[in-house]
């Protein structure tokens, strides 16, 4: 079985790689230093199992696992963690593997043998951990495309716009469609985005003015894109307040 190792500590990766290579039936096909790189390499190497550190700079292991769950056939996830016993209780559901650092070879072998696909019950456990840690927002938005799981940094997103049953994500390099709701996105990202229409949220950091398109009808201008979005009358006052603070 193909294994990908993700840990921000080189020595930890080397240790895990050595253990895996000494086990019959397993091979290390790639390594990664953070969650975003792990997702990129999952797309490239299609591993059966990912050994995933929980605490990493940038995208952590919990967020990476959440994005990977969007694949039609996600890899098995085995967390390598320094969590205390209380937090580990949240991971104790069927088929979620977890290993305490420093990882021992015999524990790794047992976890590999038990590994199975990430499923809904596992995602519920991940969400429980997220909630118990307090409010935390994703650093990236992910979309399932022909390339695999594509990531867009939230800080690069200009706007979200509802498009029938999907939401269009406009960023500096193009657009992606995601199966989420504007309401949930608005709740998650809070003051980083402002609603300008029942079908649109725009990034506050990229607001570049509001102009009158025709009597009583306004459009918002955004830095870095030519798109101009309609502002509904009910949201004009709130948008003006936001822009006065910029």
CSV table of C-alpha atoms in Angstrom, one decimal:
chain,number,residue,atom,x,y,z
A,1,UNK,CA,0.0,0.0,0.0
A,2,UNK,CA,1.2,3.5,-0.8
A,3,UNK,CA,1.8,5.8,2.1
A,4,UNK,CA,2.3,9.6,2.3
A,5,UNK,CA,4.0,11.1,5.4
A,6,UNK,CA,3.1,14.7,6.4
A,7,UNK,CA,5.0,16.3,9.3
A,8,UNK,CA,6.7,19.7,9.6
A,9,UNK,CA,9.6,18.1,11.5
A,10,UNK,CA,12.2,16.4,9.1
A,11,UNK,CA,13.4,14.0,11.8
A,12,UNK,CA,9.8,12.9,12.5
A,13,UNK,CA,9.3,12.2,8.7
A,14,UNK,CA,12.6,10.3,8.6
A,15,UNK,CA,11.6,8.2,11.6
A,16,UNK,CA,8.2,7.3,10.1
A,17,UNK,CA,9.6,6.7,6.6
A,18,UNK,CA,12.2,4.2,8.1
A,19,UNK,CA,9.5,2.3,10.0
A,20,UNK,CA,7.2,2.1,6.9
A,21,UNK,CA,9.9,0.9,4.6
A,22,UNK,CA,10.8,-1.9,7.0
A,23,UNK,CA,7.2,-3.2,6.9
A,24,UNK,CA,6.2,-5.6,4.2
A,25,UNK,CA,3.5,-4.4,1.8
A,26,UNK,CA,3.9,-0.7,2.4
A,27,UNK,CA,6.0,2.0,0.6
A,28,UNK,CA,6.4,5.7,1.1
A,29,UNK,CA,5.5,7.4,-2.1
A,30,UNK,CA,5.8,11.1,-0.9
A,31,UNK,CA,6.4,13.4,2.0
A,32,UNK,CA,5.0,16.8,2.9
A,33,UNK,CA,5.7,19.5,5.4
A,34,UNK,CA,2.2,20.9,5.9
A,35,UNK,CA,-1.4,20.2,5.1
A,36,UNK,CA,-1.6,22.1,1.9
A,37,UNK,CA,1.4,20.3,0.5
A,38,UNK,CA,-0.1,17.0,1.6
A,39,UNK,CA,-3.2,17.6,-0.4
A,40,UNK,CA,-1.2,18.5,-3.5
A,41,UNK,CA,0.8,15.3,-3.2
A,42,UNK,CA,-2.3,13.2,-2.6
A,43,UNK,CA,-3.5,14.5,-5.9
A,44,UNK,CA,-0.2,13.5,-7.6
A,45,UNK,CA,0.5,10.2,-5.9
A,46,UNK,CA,-2.9,8.9,-4.8
A,47,UNK,CA,-1.7,7.2,-1.6
A,48,UNK,CA,-3.8,4.7,0.2
A,49,UNK,CA,-2.8,6.0,3.6
A,50,UNK,CA,-1.7,9.4,4.9
A,51,UNK,CA,0.3,9.7,8.1
A,52,UNK,CA,-0.7,13.2,9.2
A,53,UNK,CA,0.7,15.4,11.9
A,54,UNK,CA,-2.0,17.4,13.8
A,55,UNK,CA,-0.1,20.5,14.7
A,56,UNK,CA,1.7,22.2,11.8
A,57,UNK,CA,2.3,25.8,10.7
A,58,UNK,CA,0.0,27.0,7.9
A,59,UNK,CA,-2.7,24.3,7.3
A,60,UNK,CA,-2.8,21.9,10.1
A,61,UNK,CA,-3.7,18.2,10.0
A,62,UNK,CA,-7.4,18.6,11.0
A,63,UNK,CA,-8.1,21.0,8.2
A,64,UNK,CA,-6.2,18.9,5.7
A,65,UNK,CA,-8.3,15.9,6.6
A,66,UNK,CA,-11.4,17.9,6.2
A,67,UNK,CA,-10.4,18.9,2.7
A,68,UNK,CA,-9.3,15.3,1.8
A,69,UNK,CA,-12.8,14.0,2.8
A,70,UNK,CA,-14.1,15.8,-0.3
A,71,UNK,CA,-12.4,13.2,-2.6
A,72,UNK,CA,-14.6,10.4,-4.0
A,73,UNK,CA,-12.2,7.9,-2.5
A,74,UNK,CA,-10.3,9.7,0.3
A,75,UNK,CA,-7.1,8.0,1.7
A,76,UNK,CA,-7.1,6.5,5.1
A,77,UNK,CA,-6.0,9.1,7.7
A,78,UNK,CA,-3.7,8.2,10.6
A,79,UNK,CA,-3.0,11.1,12.9
A,80,UNK,CA,0.4,11.5,14.5
A,81,UNK,CA,-0.2,13.7,17.5
A,82,UNK,CA,1.0,15.1,20.8
A,83,UNK,CA,-2.6,15.7,21.9
A,84,UNK,CA,-3.4,15.0,25.6
A,85,UNK,CA,-5.7,12.3,26.6
A,86,UNK,CA,-8.8,14.5,26.7
A,87,UNK,CA,-8.4,15.6,23.1
A,88,UNK,CA,-7.6,12.1,22.0
A,89,UNK,CA,-11.0,10.9,23.1
A,90,UNK,CA,-12.5,12.8,20.2
A,91,UNK,CA,-10.5,10.7,17.8
A,92,UNK,CA,-11.7,7.4,19.2
A,93,UNK,CA,-14.2,6.4,16.5
A,94,UNK,CA,-14.1,3.6,14.1
A,95,UNK,CA,-11.3,3.7,11.6
A,96,UNK,CA,-9.6,6.9,12.8
A,97,UNK,CA,-6.0,6.0,13.6
A,98,UNK,CA,-4.0,8.1,16.0
A,99,UNK,CA,-0.4,7.7,17.2
A,100,UNK,CA,1.2,9.5,20.1
A,101,UNK,CA,4.6,11.0,19.5
A,102,UNK,CA,7.3,9.8,19.5
A,103,UNK,CA,5.7,7.1,17.3
A,104,UNK,CA,6.8,3.5,18.0
A,105,UNK,CA,7.2,1.0,15.2
A,106,UNK,CA,4.8,-1.5,16.7
A,107,UNK,CA,2.1,1.1,17.2
A,108,UNK,CA,2.5,2.3,13.6
A,109,UNK,CA,2.3,-1.3,12.3
A,110,UNK,CA,-1.0,-1.9,14.2
A,111,UNK,CA,-2.5,1.4,12.9
A,112,UNK,CA,-1.6,0.6,9.3
A,113,UNK,CA,-3.3,-2.7,9.6
A,114,UNK,CA,-6.4,-1.1,10.9
A,115,UNK,CA,-6.5,1.8,8.5
A,116,UNK,CA,-9.7,2.4,6.5
A,117,UNK,CA,-11.3,5.2,4.5
A,118,UNK,CA,-12.3,8.5,6.0
A,119,UNK,CA,-16.0,8.5,6.4
A,120,UNK,CA,-18.9,10.5,7.9
A,121,UNK,CA,-18.4,9.3,11.4
A,122,UNK,CA,-14.8,10.3,11.2
A,123,UNK,CA,-15.7,13.8,9.9
A,124,UNK,CA,-18.1,14.2,12.9
A,125,UNK,CA,-15.1,13.5,15.2
A,126,UNK,CA,-12.9,16.0,13.4
A,127,UNK,CA,-15.7,18.6,13.7
A,128,UNK,CA,-16.0,17.8,17.4
A,129,UNK,CA,-12.3,18.5,17.9
A,130,UNK,CA,-12.6,21.7,15.9
A,131,UNK,CA,-15.5,22.9,18.1
A,132,UNK,CA,-13.8,21.9,21.3
A,133,UNK,CA,-10.7,24.0,20.3
A,134,UNK,CA,-12.9,27.0,20.0
A,135,UNK,CA,-13.8,29.1,17.0
A,136,UNK,CA,-11.4,28.4,14.1
A,137,UNK,CA,-11.8,29.2,10.4
A,138,UNK,CA,-10.2,27.4,7.5
A,139,UNK,CA,-7.1,28.8,5.9
A,140,UNK,CA,-8.2,27.5,2.5
A,141,UNK,CA,-11.3,26.6,0.5
A,142,UNK,CA,-11.2,23.3,-1.4
A,143,UNK,CA,-13.0,22.2,-4.5
A,144,UNK,CA,-13.2,18.8,-6.2
A,145,UNK,CA,-12.1,19.2,-9.8
A,146,UNK,CA,-10.6,17.1,-12.6
A,147,UNK,CA,-7.2,17.8,-11.0
A,148,UNK,CA,-8.2,16.4,-7.7
A,149,UNK,CA,-8.7,18.6,-4.6
A,150,UNK,CA,-7.8,22.2,-5.5
A,151,UNK,CA,-7.0,24.7,-2.7
A,152,UNK,CA,-7.5,28.4,-2.7
A,153,UNK,CA,-6.2,30.5,0.2
A,154,UNK,CA,-9.0,32.4,1.8
A,155,UNK,CA,-6.9,35.5,1.8
A,156,UNK,CA,-6.8,35.3,-2.0
A,157,UNK,CA,-10.6,35.1,-2.5
A,158,UNK,CA,-12.3,38.2,-3.9
A,159,UNK,CA,-15.9,37.0,-3.5
A,160,UNK,CA,-18.3,34.1,-3.0
A,161,UNK,CA,-21.4,34.2,-5.3
A,162,UNK,CA,-24.3,31.7,-5.2
A,163,UNK,CA,-24.7,30.0,-8.6
A,164,UNK,CA,-27.8,27.8,-8.5
A,165,UNK,CA,-27.0,24.9,-6.2
A,166,UNK,CA,-23.3,25.7,-5.9
A,167,UNK,CA,-21.3,28.7,-4.8
A,168,UNK,CA,-18.7,30.3,-7.2
A,169,UNK,CA,-15.4,31.2,-5.6
A,170,UNK,CA,-13.6,34.0,-7.4
A,171,UNK,CA,-9.9,34.3,-6.7
A,172,UNK,CA,-6.9,35.9,-8.4
A,173,UNK,CA,-6.4,33.0,-10.8
A,174,UNK,CA,-9.9,32.2,-11.8
A,175,UNK,CA,-13.0,30.6,-10.4
A,176,UNK,CA,-14.1,27.3,-8.7
A,177,UNK,CA,-17.4,25.9,-7.7
A,178,UNK,CA,-18.0,24.5,-4.2
A,179,UNK,CA,-20.9,22.7,-2.7
A,180,UNK,CA,-21.4,25.0,0.3
A,181,UNK,CA,-23.9,27.7,1.3
A,182,UNK,CA,-23.3,31.5,1.6
A,183,UNK,CA,-24.9,31.4,5.0
A,184,UNK,CA,-22.3,28.9,6.4
A,185,UNK,CA,-19.5,30.8,4.7
A,186,UNK,CA,-20.7,34.1,6.2
A,187,UNK,CA,-20.8,32.5,9.7
A,188,UNK,CA,-17.4,31.0,9.4
A,189,UNK,CA,-15.4,33.9,8.0
A,190,UNK,CA,-17.2,36.7,9.9
A,191,UNK,CA,-15.9,40.2,9.3
A,192,UNK,CA,-13.5,39.2,6.6
A,193,UNK,CA,-16.4,39.2,4.1
A,194,UNK,CA,-19.4,41.4,3.8
A,195,UNK,CA,-22.7,40.5,2.3
A,196,UNK,CA,-23.7,42.9,-0.6
A,197,UNK,CA,-26.6,40.9,-2.0
A,198,UNK,CA,-28.6,37.8,-1.1
A,199,UNK,CA,-26.3,35.9,-3.5
A,200,UNK,CA,-22.9,37.6,-2.9
A,201,UNK,CA,-20.2,37.9,-0.2
A,202,UNK,CA,-17.2,40.1,-1.0
A,203,UNK,CA,-13.8,40.2,0.7
A,204,UNK,CA,-13.4,43.3,2.8
A,205,UNK,CA,-9.7,43.5,2.1
A,206,UNK,CA,-10.3,43.8,-1.6
A,207,UNK,CA,-13.0,46.4,-1.6
A,208,UNK,CA,-12.1,49.3,-3.9
A,209,UNK,CA,-15.2,51.5,-4.0
A,210,UNK,CA,-18.8,51.6,-4.8
A,211,UNK,CA,-20.2,53.3,-7.9
A,212,UNK,CA,-23.7,54.3,-9.1
A,213,UNK,CA,-24.6,52.1,-12.2
A,214,UNK,CA,-28.0,53.7,-12.8
A,215,UNK,CA,-30.3,55.7,-10.6
A,216,UNK,CA,-30.6,53.8,-7.3
A,217,UNK,CA,-28.5,50.9,-8.4
A,218,UNK,CA,-24.9,50.4,-7.1
A,219,UNK,CA,-22.0,48.2,-8.0
A,220,UNK,CA,-19.0,47.3,-5.9
A,221,UNK,CA,-15.4,47.4,-7.3
A,222,UNK,CA,-12.8,45.0,-6.2
A,223,UNK,CA,-9.0,45.1,-6.3
A,224,UNK,CA,-7.3,42.7,-8.6
A,225,UNK,CA,-10.4,41.7,-10.7
A,226,UNK,CA,-12.5,43.5,-13.3
A,227,UNK,CA,-15.7,42.1,-12.0
A,228,UNK,CA,-18.3,44.5,-10.7
A,229,UNK,CA,-21.0,43.1,-8.4
A,230,UNK,CA,-24.5,44.4,-7.9
A,231,UNK,CA,-25.2,45.8,-4.4
A,232,UNK,CA,-28.8,45.3,-3.3
A,233,UNK,CA,-30.6,48.3,-1.7
A,234,UNK,CA,-31.0,46.6,1.6
A,235,UNK,CA,-27.2,46.1,1.9
A,236,UNK,CA,-26.0,49.6,0.8
A,237,UNK,CA,-26.0,51.1,4.3
A,238,UNK,CA,-24.1,48.2,5.9
A,239,UNK,CA,-21.5,48.2,3.0
A,240,UNK,CA,-21.0,52.0,3.4
A,241,UNK,CA,-20.2,51.5,7.1
A,242,UNK,CA,-17.7,48.8,6.3
A,243,UNK,CA,-16.0,50.9,3.7
A,244,UNK,CA,-15.8,53.9,6.0
A,245,UNK,CA,-13.5,51.9,8.2
A,246,UNK,CA,-11.0,51.1,5.4
